[in-house]
Coordinates of C-alpha atoms in Angstrom, one line a residue:
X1 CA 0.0 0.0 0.0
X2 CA 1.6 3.4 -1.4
X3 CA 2.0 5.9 1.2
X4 CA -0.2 7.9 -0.4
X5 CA -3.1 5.6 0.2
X6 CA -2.5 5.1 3.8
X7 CA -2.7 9.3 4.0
X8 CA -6.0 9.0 2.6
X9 CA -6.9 6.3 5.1
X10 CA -5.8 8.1 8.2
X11 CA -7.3 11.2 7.1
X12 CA -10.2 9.5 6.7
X13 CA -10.1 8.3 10.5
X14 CA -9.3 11.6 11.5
X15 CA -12.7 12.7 10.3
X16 CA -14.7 10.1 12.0
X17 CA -13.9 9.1 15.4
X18 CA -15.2 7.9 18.0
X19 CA -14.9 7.7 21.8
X20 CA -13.8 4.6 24.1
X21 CA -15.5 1.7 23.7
X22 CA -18.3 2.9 21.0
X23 CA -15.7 2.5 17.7
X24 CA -17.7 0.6 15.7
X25 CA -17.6 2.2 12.6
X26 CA -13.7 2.7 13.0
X27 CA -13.6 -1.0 13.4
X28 CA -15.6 -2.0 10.3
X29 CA -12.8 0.8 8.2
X30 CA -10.6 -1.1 9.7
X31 CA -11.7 -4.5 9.2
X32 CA -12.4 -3.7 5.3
X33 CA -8.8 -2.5 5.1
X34 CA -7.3 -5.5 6.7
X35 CA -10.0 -8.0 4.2
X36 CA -8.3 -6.5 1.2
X37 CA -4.5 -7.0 2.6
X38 CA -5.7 -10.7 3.2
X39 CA -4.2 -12.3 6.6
X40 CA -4.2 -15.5 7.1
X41 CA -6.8 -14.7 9.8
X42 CA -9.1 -11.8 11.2
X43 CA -11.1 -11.6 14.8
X44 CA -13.2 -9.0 15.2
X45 CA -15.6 -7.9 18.1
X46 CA -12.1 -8.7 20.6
X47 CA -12.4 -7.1 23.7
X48 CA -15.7 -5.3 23.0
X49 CA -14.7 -3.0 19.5
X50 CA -11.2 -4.9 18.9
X51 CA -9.7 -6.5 15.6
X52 CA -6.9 -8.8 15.7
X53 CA -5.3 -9.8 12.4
X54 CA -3.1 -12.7 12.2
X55 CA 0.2 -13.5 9.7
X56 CA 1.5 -17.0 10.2
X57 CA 5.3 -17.5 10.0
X58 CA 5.9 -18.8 5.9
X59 CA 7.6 -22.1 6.9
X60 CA 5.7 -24.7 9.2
X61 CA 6.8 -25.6 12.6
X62 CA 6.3 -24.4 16.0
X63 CA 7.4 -19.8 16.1
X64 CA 7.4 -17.7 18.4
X65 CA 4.4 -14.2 18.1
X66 CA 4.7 -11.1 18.5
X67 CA 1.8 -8.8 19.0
X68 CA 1.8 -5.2 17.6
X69 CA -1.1 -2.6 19.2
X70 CA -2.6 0.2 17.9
X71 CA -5.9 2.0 19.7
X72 CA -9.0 2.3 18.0
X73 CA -10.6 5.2 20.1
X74 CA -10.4 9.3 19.8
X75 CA -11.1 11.8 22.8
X76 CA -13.7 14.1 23.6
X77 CA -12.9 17.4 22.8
X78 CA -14.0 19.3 19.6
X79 CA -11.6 20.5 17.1
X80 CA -10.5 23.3 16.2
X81 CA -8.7 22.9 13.2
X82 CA -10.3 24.2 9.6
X83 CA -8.8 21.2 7.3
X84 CA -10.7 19.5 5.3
X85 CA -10.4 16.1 7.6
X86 CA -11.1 17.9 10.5
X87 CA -13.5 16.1 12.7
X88 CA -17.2 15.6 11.1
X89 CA -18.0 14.1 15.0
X90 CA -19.0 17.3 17.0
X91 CA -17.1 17.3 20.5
X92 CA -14.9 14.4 19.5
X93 CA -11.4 14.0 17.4
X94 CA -8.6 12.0 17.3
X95 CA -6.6 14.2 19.5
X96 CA -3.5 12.0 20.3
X97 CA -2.9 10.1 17.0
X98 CA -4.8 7.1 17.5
X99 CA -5.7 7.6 13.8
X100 CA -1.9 7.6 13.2
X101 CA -1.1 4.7 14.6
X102 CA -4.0 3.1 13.4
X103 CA -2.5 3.7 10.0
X104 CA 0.7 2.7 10.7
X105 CA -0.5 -0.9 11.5
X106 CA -2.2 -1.1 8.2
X107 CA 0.9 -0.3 6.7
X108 CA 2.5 -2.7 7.8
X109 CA 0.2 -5.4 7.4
X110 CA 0.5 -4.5 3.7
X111 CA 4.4 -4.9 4.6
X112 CA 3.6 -8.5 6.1
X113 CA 2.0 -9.4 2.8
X114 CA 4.9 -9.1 0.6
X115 CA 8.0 -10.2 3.4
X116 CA 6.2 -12.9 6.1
X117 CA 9.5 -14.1 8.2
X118 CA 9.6 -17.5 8.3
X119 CA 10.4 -18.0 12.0
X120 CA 7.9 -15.9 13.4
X121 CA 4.0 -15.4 13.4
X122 CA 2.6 -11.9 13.8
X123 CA -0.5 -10.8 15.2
X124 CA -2.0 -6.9 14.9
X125 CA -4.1 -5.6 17.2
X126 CA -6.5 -2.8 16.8
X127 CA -7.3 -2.3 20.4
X128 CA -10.3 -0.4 21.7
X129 CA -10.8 1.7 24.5
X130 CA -7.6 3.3 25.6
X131 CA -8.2 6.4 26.5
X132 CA -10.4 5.2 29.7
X133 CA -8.0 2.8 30.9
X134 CA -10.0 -0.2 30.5
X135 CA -9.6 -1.4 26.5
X136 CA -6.3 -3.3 27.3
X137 CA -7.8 -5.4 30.3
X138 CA -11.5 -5.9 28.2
X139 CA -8.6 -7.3 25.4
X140 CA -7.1 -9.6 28.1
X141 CA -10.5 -10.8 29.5
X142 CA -11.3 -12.1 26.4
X143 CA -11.6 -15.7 26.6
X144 CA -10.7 -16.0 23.2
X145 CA -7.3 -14.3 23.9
X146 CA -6.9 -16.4 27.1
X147 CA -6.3 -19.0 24.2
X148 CA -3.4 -17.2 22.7
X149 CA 0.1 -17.2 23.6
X150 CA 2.4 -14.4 22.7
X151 CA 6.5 -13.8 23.3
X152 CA 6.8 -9.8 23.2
X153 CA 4.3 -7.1 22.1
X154 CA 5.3 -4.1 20.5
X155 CA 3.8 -0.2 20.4
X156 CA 4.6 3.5 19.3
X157 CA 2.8 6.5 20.3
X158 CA 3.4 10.0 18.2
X159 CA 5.6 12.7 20.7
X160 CA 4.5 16.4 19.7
X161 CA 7.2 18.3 20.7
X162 CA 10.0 15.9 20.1
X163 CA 12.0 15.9 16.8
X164 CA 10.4 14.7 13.9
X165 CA 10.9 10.7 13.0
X166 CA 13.5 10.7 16.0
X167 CA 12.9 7.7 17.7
X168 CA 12.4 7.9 21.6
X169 CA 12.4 4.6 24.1
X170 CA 14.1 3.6 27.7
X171 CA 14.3 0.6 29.2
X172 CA 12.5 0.3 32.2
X173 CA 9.2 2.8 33.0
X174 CA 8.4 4.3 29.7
X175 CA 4.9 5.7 31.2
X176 CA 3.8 6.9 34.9
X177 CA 1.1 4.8 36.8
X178 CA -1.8 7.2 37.2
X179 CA -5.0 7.4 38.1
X180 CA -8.6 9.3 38.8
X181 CA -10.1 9.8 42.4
X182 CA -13.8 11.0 43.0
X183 CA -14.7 12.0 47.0
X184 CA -18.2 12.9 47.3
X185 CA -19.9 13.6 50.3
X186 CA -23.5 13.2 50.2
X187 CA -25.3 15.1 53.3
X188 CA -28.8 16.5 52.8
X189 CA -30.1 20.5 51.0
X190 CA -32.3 22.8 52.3
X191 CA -33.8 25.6 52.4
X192 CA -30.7 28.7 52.4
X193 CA -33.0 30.6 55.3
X194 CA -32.9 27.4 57.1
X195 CA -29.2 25.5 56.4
X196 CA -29.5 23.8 60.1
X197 CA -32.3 21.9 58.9
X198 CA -30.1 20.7 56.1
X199 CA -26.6 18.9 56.1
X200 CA -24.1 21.5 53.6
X201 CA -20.9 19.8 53.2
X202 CA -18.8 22.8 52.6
X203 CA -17.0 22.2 56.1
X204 CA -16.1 18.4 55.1
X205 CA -14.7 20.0 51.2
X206 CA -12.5 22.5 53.2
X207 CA -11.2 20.4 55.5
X208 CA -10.6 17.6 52.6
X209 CA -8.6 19.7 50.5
X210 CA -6.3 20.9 53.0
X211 CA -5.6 17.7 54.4
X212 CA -5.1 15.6 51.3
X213 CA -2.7 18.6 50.1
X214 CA -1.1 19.1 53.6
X215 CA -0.6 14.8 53.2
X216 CA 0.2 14.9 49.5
X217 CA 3.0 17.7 50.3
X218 CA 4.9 14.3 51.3
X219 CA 4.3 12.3 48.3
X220 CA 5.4 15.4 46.2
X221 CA 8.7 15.7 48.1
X222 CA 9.4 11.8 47.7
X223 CA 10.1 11.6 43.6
X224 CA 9.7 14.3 41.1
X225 CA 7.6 12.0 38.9
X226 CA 4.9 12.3 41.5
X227 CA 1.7 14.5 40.7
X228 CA -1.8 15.0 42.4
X229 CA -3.6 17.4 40.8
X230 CA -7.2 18.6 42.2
X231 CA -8.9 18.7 39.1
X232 CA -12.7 19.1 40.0
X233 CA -14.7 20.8 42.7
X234 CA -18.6 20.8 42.8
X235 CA -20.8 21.7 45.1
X236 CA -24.3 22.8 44.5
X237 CA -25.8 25.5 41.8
X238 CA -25.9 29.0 41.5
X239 CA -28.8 28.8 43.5
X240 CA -28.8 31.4 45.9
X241 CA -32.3 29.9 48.0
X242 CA -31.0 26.4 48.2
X243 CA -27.9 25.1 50.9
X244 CA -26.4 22.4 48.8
X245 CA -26.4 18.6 50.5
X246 CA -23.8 17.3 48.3
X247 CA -20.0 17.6 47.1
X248 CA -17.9 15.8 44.8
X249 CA -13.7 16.4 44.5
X250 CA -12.1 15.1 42.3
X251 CA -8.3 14.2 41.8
X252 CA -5.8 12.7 39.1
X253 CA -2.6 11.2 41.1
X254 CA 0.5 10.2 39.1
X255 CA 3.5 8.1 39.9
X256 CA 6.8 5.9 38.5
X257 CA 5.7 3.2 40.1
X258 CA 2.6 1.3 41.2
X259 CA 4.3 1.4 44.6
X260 CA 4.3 5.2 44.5
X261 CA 0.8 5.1 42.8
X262 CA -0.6 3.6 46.0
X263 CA 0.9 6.0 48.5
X264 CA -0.6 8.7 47.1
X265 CA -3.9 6.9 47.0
X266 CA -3.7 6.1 50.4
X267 CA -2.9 10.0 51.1
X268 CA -6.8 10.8 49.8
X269 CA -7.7 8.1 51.3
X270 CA -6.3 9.8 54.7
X271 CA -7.5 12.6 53.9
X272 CA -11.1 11.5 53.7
X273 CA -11.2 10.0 57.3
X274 CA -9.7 13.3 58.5
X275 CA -13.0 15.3 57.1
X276 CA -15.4 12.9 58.5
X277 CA -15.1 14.0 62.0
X278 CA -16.9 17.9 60.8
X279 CA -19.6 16.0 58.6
X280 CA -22.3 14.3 59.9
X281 CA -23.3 13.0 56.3
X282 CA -21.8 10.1 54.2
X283 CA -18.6 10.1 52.6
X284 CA -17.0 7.6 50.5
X285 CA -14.1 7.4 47.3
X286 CA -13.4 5.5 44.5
X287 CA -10.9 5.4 41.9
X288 CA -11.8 6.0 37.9
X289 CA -9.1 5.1 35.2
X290 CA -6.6 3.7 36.5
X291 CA -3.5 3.2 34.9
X292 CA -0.4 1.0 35.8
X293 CA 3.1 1.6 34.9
X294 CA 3.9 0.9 31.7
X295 CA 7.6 -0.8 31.9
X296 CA 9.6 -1.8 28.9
X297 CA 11.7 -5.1 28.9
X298 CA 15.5 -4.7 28.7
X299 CA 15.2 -7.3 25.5
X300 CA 12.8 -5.6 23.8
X301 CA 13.9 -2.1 24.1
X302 CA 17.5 -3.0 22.5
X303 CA 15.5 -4.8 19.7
X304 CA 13.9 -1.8 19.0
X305 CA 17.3 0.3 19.3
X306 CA 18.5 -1.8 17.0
X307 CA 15.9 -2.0 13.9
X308 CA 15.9 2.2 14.1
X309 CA 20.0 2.1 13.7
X310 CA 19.5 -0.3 10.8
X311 CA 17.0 1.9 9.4
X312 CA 19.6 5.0 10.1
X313 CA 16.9 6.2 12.0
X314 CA 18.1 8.7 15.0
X315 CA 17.3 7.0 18.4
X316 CA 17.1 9.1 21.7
X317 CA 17.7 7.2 25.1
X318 CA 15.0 8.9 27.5
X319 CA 16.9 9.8 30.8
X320 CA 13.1 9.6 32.7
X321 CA 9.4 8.1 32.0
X322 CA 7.1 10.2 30.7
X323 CA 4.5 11.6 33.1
X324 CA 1.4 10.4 31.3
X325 CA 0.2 7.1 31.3
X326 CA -0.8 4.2 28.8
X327 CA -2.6 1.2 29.4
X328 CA -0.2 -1.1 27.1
X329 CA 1.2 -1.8 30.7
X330 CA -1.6 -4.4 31.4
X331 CA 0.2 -6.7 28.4
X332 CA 2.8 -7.5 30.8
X333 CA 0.3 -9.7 32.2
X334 CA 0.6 -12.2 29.2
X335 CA 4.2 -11.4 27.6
X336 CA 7.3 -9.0 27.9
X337 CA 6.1 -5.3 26.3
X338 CA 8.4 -2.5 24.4
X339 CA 6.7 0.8 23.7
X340 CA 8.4 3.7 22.1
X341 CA 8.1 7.3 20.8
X342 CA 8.5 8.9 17.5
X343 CA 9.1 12.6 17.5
X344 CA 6.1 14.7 15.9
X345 CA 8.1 17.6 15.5
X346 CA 9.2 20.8 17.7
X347 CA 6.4 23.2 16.9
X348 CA 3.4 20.9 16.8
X349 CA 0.6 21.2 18.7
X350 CA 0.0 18.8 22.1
X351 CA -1.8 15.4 22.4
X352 CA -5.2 16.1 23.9
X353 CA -4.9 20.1 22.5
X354 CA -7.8 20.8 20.3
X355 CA -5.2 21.7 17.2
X356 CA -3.8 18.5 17.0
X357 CA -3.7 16.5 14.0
X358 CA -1.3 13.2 13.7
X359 CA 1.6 14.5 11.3
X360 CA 1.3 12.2 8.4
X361 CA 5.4 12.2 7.6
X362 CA 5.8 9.7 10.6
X363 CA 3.6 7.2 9.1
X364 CA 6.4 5.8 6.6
X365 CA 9.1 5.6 9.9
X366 CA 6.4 3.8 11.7
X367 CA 6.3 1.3 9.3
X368 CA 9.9 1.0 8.7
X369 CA 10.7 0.7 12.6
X370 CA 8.3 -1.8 13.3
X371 CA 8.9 -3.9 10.0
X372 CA 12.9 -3.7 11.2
X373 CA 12.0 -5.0 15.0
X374 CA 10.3 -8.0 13.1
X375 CA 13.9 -8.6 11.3
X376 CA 15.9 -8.0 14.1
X377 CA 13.6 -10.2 16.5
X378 CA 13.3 -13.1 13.7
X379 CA 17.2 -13.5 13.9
X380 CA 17.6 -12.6 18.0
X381 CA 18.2 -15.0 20.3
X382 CA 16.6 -15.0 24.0

């Protein structure tokens, strides 16, 4: 498939996505791409929206797999870009190069077509569900997938910001652990002439936050890497005759480790029990999205340093993980993982912004480096 074509595909992507776990129109573009490439096999419907295509190893015997992961799903936040593959979906674009990657993957199915290794089956996934943190797990629930056996699995994400087709990767953390924490305390409203008939919460919020970031000064100070952010406060309307019953605060903690992860966890957690004793309501938390580490095997990683060198393509060792998280970290529950960067270029716009748009020159790298880790894994030994 000419570069050209895949352009065309991934613009095409861009203009209709979809969010986590509802991508089933992506999955039937995808699907009909795939059919015409012809894989030896094709499972759709994996892990709720998922496609997983299948190239057998050319000679007969028992090979090693690898699995290589792309994500289906786009984010909701509307685009502001006036292109003529901007979003068609309003609220809702592919605003961190899912549709890239996506691409890439189909390009090098196209690759698998024409140059099958003979010692080694490959498998593509088309993973749904990323964004929210819970595609990867609904891919290794799948009893179908229970079935499979894989040796290493393989990913790229696009780096805005980084130089362009530079190749980023580290052994080790690649991806902070993160996730999402919701405190509500529920008490009971009344009327605003008459707040002791009612239980208002607003006692129980202040002396929440400045507990959990009194704790949380602590989990700060212990690694750089770690983050809580207070990201949502909410306590009634803009109703000035009404004392509000409820509250909900919301958080988003970020860590190296899982280790770390839970400390600052338990810091909320702290903090809750601290407010209780000026609330006669209820209070309870619970975590949303949550993310684990995503760590890169030694193995992999030098595979992957490898096939870019033989590809003179630059590589760039990363002295620390990123800060954001990814949930290709749940794959290490079936196999070794290796995820890596490619540099979208200085001056572009961030993931997640509402300028974004995948920068289409890192499509033919993608397929190069990934096509080169095949070659360099079907003549490693391990």
């Amino acid at each position: 498939m000419i570069i050209n074509n895949l352009i065309k595909l991934r613009q095409k992507l861009h203009m209709h996505p979809e969010l986590s776990g509802k991508e089933f129109k992506t999955a039937e573009l995808i699907k009909n791409e795939l059919e015409k490439i012809e894989p030896d096999s094709i499972i759709e419907k994996f892990g709720g929206t998922g496609i997983l295509a299948f190239f057998n190893a050319s000679a007969p015997g028992t090979h090693k797999t690898l699995l290589f992961r792309a994500e289906l799903d786009a984010i909701a936040v509307a685009e502001e870009n006036e292109f003529a593959h901007k979003s068609q979906k309003s609220g809702v674009m592919h605003g961190c190069g899912h549709d890239g990657h996506m691409t890439i993957l189909i390009g090098l199915a196209s690759w698998l077509k024409h140059n099958r290794p003979d010692n080694l089956n490959i498998c593509l996934l088309f993973q749904p569900a990323e964004e929210n943190g819970m595609g990867a797990e609904s891919v290794l629930n799948d009893e179908r997938f229970t079935s499979l056996s894989f040796d290493h699995a393989f990913a790229l994400h696009n780096l805005p910001g980084f130089t362009e087709n530079e190749i980023f990767i580290r052994s080790g953390v690649f991806a902070c652990a993160s996730t999402g924490v919701e405190v509500c305390f529920q008490g009971r409203s009344s009327h605003a002439a008459y707040p002791e008939q009612g239980i208002n919460p607003v006692n129980a919020v202040n002396a929440y936050i400045g507990s959990a970031e009194k704790l949380l000064e602590k989990f700060r100070d212990a690694d750089e890497l770690n983050k809580a952010v207070c990201t949502f406060i909410k306590m009634g309307e803009l109703a000035f005759g009404i004392s509000p019953g409820n509250a909900e605060i919301g958080y988003t903690v970020r860590a190296a480790s899982d280790e770390g992860l839970k400390k600052g966890i338990d810091y909320l957690k702290e903090a809750v029990e601290h407010s209780r004793v000026l609330f006669e309501g209820n209070a309870s938390f619970k975590q949303i999205e949550p993310f684990n580490a995503t760590i890169n095997d030694n193995f992999g990683s030098e595979i992957v340093r490898k096939a870019a060198k033989k590809r003179n393509i630059p590589v760039q060792i990363l002295n620390q993980p990123f800060p954001w998280s990814e949930d290709f970290g749940e794959f290490r529950n079936c196999c070794p993982i290796t995820i890596f960067g490619i540099g979208a270029g200085t001056n572009k716009p961030p993931l997640h912004s509402e300028m974004f748009d995948f920068n289409d020159a890192l499509i033919e790298t993608g397929i190069k480096i990934f096509s080169s880790v095949i070659e360099e894994f079907a003549t490693s030994t391990r």
